[in-house]
């Protein structure tokens, strides 16, 4: 699922704790570019999401919010979080396609959230 969700969530969800209408913006100022340029950090976040390694506070939050973001097509994501999610998804698709596939398998094994999530973030199914 296009969502690698990681995405969403590192950018979208690394953003936080569930609130009524949107996810918290507590982590919105995280420098995604710096994270994505650091292979060690990317690997750590991937391992966290796959339950293969420890998680930072942001990683735990992302892991908690990712299933909800996928199921609701990122309905609680702010525009900044959606932008971050798009960036992370594209990064994983092009730079870490095998990890992207593993994350898809873990978080949307049947692919039932893929189309709506992609439409919400990209305006179309990829």
Coordinates of C-alpha atoms in Angstrom, one line a residue:
X1 CA 0.0 0.0 0.0
X2 CA 1.3 3.3 -0.9
X3 CA 1.3 4.2 2.4
X4 CA 4.2 3.1 3.6
X5 CA 2.9 4.3 5.4
X6 CA 5.6 5.2 7.1
X7 CA 5.1 7.9 5.7
X8 CA 2.3 8.9 6.7
X9 CA 3.5 8.9 8.9
X10 CA 6.8 9.8 9.9
X11 CA 5.7 13.0 8.5
X12 CA 2.1 12.7 9.1
X13 CA 2.0 10.7 12.1
X14 CA 5.3 11.2 13.5
X15 CA 3.3 13.8 14.5
X16 CA 1.5 12.4 17.3
X17 CA -1.1 11.7 19.7
X18 CA -4.7 11.3 18.7
X19 CA -6.9 14.4 19.3
X20 CA -10.4 15.1 18.4
X21 CA -10.1 16.4 14.9
X22 CA -6.5 16.2 13.9
X23 CA -3.3 14.5 15.1
X24 CA -1.2 16.7 17.3
X25 CA 1.2 19.0 15.6
X26 CA 3.8 18.4 18.4
X27 CA 6.3 16.9 15.9
X28 CA 5.5 19.0 12.8
X29 CA 8.8 20.8 13.0
X30 CA 10.8 17.6 12.7
X31 CA 13.4 18.0 9.9
X32 CA 12.3 15.2 7.6
X33 CA 15.0 16.0 5.1
X34 CA 17.7 15.5 7.7
X35 CA 16.1 12.2 8.8
X36 CA 15.8 10.9 5.2
X37 CA 19.4 11.8 4.4
X38 CA 20.6 9.8 7.4
X39 CA 20.6 6.1 6.6
X40 CA 21.0 5.1 10.2
X41 CA 17.9 7.1 11.2
X42 CA 15.9 5.7 8.3
X43 CA 17.0 2.2 9.3
X44 CA 16.1 2.8 13.0
X45 CA 12.6 4.1 12.0
X46 CA 12.1 1.1 9.7
X47 CA 13.1 -1.3 12.4
X48 CA 10.9 0.4 14.9
X49 CA 7.9 0.2 12.6
X50 CA 8.6 -3.4 11.8
X51 CA 9.0 -4.4 15.6
X52 CA 12.6 -5.3 14.9
X53 CA 14.3 -2.6 17.0
X54 CA 13.8 0.0 19.7
X55 CA 11.7 3.1 19.0
X56 CA 12.2 6.8 19.8
X57 CA 9.2 8.7 21.2
X58 CA 8.4 9.9 17.7
X59 CA 8.7 6.3 16.4
X60 CA 6.3 5.0 19.0
X61 CA 3.8 7.7 18.2
X62 CA 4.1 7.0 14.5
X63 CA 3.6 3.3 15.1
X64 CA 0.6 4.0 17.1
X65 CA -1.0 6.4 14.7
X66 CA -0.1 4.7 11.4
X67 CA -3.0 2.1 11.4
X68 CA -5.6 4.8 12.1
X69 CA -4.1 7.1 9.4
X70 CA -4.3 4.3 6.9
X71 CA -7.8 3.3 7.8
X72 CA -9.1 6.8 7.7
X73 CA -7.1 7.9 4.6
X74 CA -5.2 10.4 6.8
X75 CA -8.5 12.2 7.7
X76 CA -6.9 13.5 10.9
X77 CA -3.7 14.6 9.2
X78 CA -3.0 18.3 8.8
X79 CA -1.8 19.6 5.4
X80 CA 1.7 19.8 6.8
X81 CA 1.5 16.1 7.9
X82 CA 0.1 15.1 4.5
X83 CA 3.0 16.9 2.8
X84 CA 5.4 15.0 5.0
X85 CA 3.7 11.7 4.4
X86 CA 4.0 12.2 0.6
X87 CA 7.7 13.0 0.9
X88 CA 8.3 9.9 3.0
X89 CA 6.3 7.6 0.8
X90 CA 8.1 8.8 -2.3
X91 CA 11.4 8.4 -0.5
X92 CA 10.7 4.8 0.5
X93 CA 9.3 3.9 -2.9
X94 CA 12.4 5.1 -4.7
X95 CA 15.3 4.6 -2.2
X96 CA 14.1 1.7 -0.1
X97 CA 11.5 -0.3 -2.2
X98 CA 12.1 -3.5 -0.3
X99 CA 11.5 -1.8 3.1
X100 CA 8.4 -0.2 1.5
X101 CA 7.0 -3.6 0.5
X102 CA 7.6 -5.0 4.0
X103 CA 5.9 -2.0 5.6
X104 CA 3.0 -2.4 3.2
X105 CA 2.7 -6.1 4.1
X106 CA 2.7 -5.4 7.8
X107 CA 0.3 -2.4 7.9
X108 CA -2.0 -3.2 5.0
X109 CA -1.5 -6.9 4.0
X110 CA -4.7 -7.1 2.1
X111 CA -4.2 -3.7 0.4
X112 CA -7.7 -2.6 1.4
X113 CA -6.6 0.9 2.5
X114 CA -4.2 1.6 -0.4
X115 CA -6.5 3.3 -2.9
X116 CA -8.3 5.6 -0.6
X117 CA -5.0 6.6 1.2
X118 CA -3.3 7.3 -2.1
X119 CA -6.2 9.3 -3.3
X120 CA -6.3 11.4 -0.2
X121 CA -2.6 12.1 -0.3
X122 CA -1.8 12.2 -4.0
X123 CA -5.2 12.9 -5.6
X124 CA -5.0 9.6 -7.5
X125 CA -4.1 5.9 -7.0
X126 CA -0.5 5.3 -7.8

